[in-house]
Tab-separated table of C-alpha atoms and ligand atoms in Angstrom:
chain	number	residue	atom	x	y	z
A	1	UNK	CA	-21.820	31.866	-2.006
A	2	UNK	CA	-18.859	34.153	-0.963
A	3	UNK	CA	-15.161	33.195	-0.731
A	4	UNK	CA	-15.078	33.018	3.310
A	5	UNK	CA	-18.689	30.715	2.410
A	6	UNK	CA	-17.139	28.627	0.316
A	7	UNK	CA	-13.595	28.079	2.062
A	8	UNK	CA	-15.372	27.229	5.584
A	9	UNK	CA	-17.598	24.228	3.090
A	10	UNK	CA	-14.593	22.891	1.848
A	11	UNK	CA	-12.945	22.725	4.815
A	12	UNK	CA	-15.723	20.958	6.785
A	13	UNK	CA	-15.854	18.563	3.990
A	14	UNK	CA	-12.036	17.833	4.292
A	15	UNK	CA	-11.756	17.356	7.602
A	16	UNK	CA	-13.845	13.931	7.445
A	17	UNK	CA	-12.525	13.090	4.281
A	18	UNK	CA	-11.418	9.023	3.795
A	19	UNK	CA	-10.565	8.853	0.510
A	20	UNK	CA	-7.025	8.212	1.545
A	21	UNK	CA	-5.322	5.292	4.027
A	22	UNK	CA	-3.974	8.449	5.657
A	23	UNK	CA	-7.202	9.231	7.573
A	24	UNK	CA	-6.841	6.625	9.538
A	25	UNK	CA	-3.201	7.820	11.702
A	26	UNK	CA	-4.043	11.086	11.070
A	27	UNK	CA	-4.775	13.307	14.532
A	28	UNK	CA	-6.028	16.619	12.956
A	29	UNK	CA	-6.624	17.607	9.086
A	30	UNK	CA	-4.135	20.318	8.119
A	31	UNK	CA	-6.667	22.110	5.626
A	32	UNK	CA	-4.410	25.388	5.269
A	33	UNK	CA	-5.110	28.778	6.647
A	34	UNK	CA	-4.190	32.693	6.062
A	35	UNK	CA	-5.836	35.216	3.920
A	36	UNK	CA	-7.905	34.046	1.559
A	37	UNK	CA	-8.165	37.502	-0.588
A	38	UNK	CA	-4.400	37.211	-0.717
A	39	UNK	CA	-2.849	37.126	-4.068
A	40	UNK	CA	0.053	34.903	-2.779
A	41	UNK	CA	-0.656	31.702	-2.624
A	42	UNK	CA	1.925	28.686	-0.493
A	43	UNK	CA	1.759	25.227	-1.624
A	44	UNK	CA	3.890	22.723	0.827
A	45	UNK	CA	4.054	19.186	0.772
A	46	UNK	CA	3.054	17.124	3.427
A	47	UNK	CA	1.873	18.041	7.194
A	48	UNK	CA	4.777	16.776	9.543
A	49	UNK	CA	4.496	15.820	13.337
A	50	UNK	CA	3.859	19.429	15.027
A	51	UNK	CA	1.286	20.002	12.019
A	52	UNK	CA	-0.812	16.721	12.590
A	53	UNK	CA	-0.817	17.661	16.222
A	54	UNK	CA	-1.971	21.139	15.643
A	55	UNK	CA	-4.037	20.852	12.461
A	56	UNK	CA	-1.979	24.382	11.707
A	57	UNK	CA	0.178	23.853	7.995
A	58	UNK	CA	3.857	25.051	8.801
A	59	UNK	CA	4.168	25.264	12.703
A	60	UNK	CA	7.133	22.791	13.023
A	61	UNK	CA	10.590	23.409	12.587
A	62	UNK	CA	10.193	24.194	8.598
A	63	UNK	CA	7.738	26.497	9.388
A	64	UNK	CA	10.065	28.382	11.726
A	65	UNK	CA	11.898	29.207	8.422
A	66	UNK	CA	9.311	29.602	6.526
A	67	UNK	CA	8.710	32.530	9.037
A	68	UNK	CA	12.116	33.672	9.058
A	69	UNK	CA	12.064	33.955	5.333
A	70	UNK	CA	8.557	35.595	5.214
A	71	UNK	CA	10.721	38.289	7.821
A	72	UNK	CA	13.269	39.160	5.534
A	73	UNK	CA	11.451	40.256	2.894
A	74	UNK	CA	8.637	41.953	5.228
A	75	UNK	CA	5.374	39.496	4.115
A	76	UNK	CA	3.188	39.030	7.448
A	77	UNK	CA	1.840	35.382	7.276
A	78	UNK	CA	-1.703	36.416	7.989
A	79	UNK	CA	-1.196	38.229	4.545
A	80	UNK	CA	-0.650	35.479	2.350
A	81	UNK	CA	-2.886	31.551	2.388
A	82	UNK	CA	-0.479	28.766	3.187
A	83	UNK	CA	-1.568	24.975	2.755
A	84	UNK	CA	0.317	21.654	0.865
A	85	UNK	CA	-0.620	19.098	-1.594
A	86	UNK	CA	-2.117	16.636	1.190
A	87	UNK	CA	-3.667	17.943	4.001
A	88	UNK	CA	-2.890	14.535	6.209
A	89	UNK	CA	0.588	13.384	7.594
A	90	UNK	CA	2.251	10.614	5.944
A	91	UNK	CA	3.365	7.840	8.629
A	92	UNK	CA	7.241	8.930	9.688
A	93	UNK	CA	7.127	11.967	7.361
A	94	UNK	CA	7.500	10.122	3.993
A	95	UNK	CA	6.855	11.177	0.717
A	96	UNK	CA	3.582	11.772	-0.640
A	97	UNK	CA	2.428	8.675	-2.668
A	98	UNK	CA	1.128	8.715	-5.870
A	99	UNK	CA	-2.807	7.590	-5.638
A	100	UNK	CA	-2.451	9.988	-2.154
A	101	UNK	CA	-2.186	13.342	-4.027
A	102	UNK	CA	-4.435	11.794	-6.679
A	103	UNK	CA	-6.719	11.861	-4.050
A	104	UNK	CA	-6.158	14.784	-2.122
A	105	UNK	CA	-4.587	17.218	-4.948
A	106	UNK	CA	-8.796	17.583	-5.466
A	107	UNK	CA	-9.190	19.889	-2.020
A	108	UNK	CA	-6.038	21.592	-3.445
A	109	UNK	CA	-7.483	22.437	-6.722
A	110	UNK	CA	-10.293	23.865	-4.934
A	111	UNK	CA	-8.632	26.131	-2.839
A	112	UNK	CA	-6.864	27.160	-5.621
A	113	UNK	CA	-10.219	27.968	-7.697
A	114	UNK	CA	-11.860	29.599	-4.476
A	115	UNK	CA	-9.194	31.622	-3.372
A	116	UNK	CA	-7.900	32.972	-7.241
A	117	UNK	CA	-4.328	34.105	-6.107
A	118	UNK	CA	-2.055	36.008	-9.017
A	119	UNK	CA	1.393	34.173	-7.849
A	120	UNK	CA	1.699	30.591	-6.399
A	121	UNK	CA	4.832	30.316	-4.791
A	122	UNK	CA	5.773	26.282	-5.059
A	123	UNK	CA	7.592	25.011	-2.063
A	124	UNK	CA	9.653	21.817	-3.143
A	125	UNK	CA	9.412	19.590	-5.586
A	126	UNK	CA	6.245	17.985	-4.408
A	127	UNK	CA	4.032	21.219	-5.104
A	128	UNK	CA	6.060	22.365	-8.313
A	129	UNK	CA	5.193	19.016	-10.127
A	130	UNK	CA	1.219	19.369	-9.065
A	131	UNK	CA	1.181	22.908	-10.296
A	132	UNK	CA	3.432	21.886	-13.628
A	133	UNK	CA	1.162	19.296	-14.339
A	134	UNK	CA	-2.121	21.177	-13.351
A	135	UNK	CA	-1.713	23.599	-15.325
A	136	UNK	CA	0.120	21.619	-18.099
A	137	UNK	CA	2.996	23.765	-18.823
A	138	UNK	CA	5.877	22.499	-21.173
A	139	UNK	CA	8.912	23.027	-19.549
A	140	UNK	CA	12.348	21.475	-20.583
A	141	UNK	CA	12.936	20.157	-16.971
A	142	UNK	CA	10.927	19.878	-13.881
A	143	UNK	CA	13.936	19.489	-11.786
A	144	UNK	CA	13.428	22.129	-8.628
A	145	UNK	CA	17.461	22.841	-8.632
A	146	UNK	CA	17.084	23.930	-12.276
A	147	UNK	CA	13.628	26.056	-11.730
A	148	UNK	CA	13.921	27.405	-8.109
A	149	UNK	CA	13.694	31.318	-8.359
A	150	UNK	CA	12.406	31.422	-11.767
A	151	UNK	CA	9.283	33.127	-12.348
A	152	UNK	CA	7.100	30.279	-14.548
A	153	UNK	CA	3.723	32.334	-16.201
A	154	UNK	CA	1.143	30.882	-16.950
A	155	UNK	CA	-1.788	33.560	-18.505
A	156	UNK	CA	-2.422	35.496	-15.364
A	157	UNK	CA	-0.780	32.998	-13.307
A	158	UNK	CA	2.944	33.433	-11.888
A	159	UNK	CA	4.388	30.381	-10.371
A	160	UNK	CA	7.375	30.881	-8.769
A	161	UNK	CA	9.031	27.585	-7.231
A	162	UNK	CA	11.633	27.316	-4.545
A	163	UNK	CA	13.145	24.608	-2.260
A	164	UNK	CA	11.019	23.568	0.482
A	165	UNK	CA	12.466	25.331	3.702
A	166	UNK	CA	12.764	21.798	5.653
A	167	UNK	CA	16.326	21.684	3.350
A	168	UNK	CA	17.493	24.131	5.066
A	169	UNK	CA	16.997	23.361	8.706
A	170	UNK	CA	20.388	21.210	9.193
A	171	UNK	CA	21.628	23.527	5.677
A	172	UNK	CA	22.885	27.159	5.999
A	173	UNK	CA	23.761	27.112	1.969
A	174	UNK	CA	20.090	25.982	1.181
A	175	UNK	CA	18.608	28.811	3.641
A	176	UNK	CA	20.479	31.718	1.518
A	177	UNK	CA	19.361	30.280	-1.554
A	178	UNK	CA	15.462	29.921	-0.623
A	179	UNK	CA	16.028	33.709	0.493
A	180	UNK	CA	17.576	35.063	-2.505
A	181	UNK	CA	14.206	33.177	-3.552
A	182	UNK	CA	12.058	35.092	-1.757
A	183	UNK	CA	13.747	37.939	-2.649
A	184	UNK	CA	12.365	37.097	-5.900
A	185	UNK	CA	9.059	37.103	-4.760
A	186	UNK	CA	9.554	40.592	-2.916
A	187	UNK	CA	10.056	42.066	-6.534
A	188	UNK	CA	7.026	40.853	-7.928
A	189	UNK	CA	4.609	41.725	-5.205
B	201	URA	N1	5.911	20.794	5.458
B	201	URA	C1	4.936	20.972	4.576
B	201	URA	O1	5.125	20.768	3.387
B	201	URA	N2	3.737	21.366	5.003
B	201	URA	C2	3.482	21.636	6.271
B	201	URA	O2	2.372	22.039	6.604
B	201	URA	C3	4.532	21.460	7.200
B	201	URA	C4	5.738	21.027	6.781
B	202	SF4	FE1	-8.351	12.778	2.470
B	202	SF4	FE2	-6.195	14.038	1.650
B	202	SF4	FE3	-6.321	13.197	4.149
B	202	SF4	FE4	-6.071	11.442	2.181
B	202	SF4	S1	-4.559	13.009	2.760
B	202	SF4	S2	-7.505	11.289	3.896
B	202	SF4	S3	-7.266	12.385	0.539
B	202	SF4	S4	-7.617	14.767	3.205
């Protein structure tokens, strides 16, 4: 089966999935989207309101910086695949429970495998701890504020982790510091 094949099959399957209480207030599966030969790879957290409306990952206000920061370092968002550790809203946008991305982190680990990227850019501390543990790599902290902007490798693997954009929408200080991020990422692509 090819990669577009195998993508559209996983999808399908997700979007009935009930292995989570979330299924039940959810109004649309946020599965991810973009380009799945990309080599850059977006993990988020948690759809949010506009998201579960749309069943598009990043379309709210977070995603309006997350497309602002895409622009300053000239990345096109159809070039890279954008999804987050559970593909259904939590009620009032609250973390991510345990047993949820138990659950869900499965769909995640498939896109991953399907879609083969060479850098997985981590946004918040939700998606950095996944990938950390995924992949289990020994680091001395997992604390975001200690790891943000620092290229992690793993074999062929680059992870590079950085605050989720939602910090910066009421946070000027946090927006210049996930750019100098992304600058980051500019060098390395
Ligand atoms: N925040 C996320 O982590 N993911 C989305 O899709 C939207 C907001
Ligand atoms: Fe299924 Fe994930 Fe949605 Fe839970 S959050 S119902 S595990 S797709």
């Amino acid at each position: 089966m090819n990669k577009e094949k195998e993508i559209e099959k996983l999808e399908n399957i997700v979007k009935e999935c009930k292995k989570c209480k979330l299924y039940r207030i959810r109004k649309n599966v946020v599965f991810g989207e973009g380009n799945i030969n990309s080599k850059i790879f977006f993990i988020g957290e948690s759809p949010g309101k506009n998201e579960d409306e749309k069943g598009v990952p990043f379309c709210g206000k977070a995603g309006k910086i997350l497309d602002k920061l895409f622009d300053s370092i000239n990345l096109k968002r159809k070039d890279v695949y954008i999804t987050s550790v559970l593909k259904c809203r939590p009620p009032k946008n609250r973390q991510p429970k345990k047993d949820e991305i138990e659950k869900c982190s499965y769909y995640l680990e498939k896109q991953i495998e399907i879609i083969n990227p060479e850098i997985i850019v981590c946004l918040g501390k939700v998606a950095l701890n996944y990938i950390l543990k995924k992949f289990s790599i020994d680091v001395k902290t997992t604390l975001i504020k200690n790891l943000h902007g620092k290229l992690i490798e793993f074999g062929e693997t680059k992870i590079l982790p950085v605050f989720h954009p939602a910090f910066a929408i009421y946070n000027p200080k946090k927006y210049n510091m996930i750019k100098s991020d992304f600058k980051k990422l500019k060098t390395m692509i």
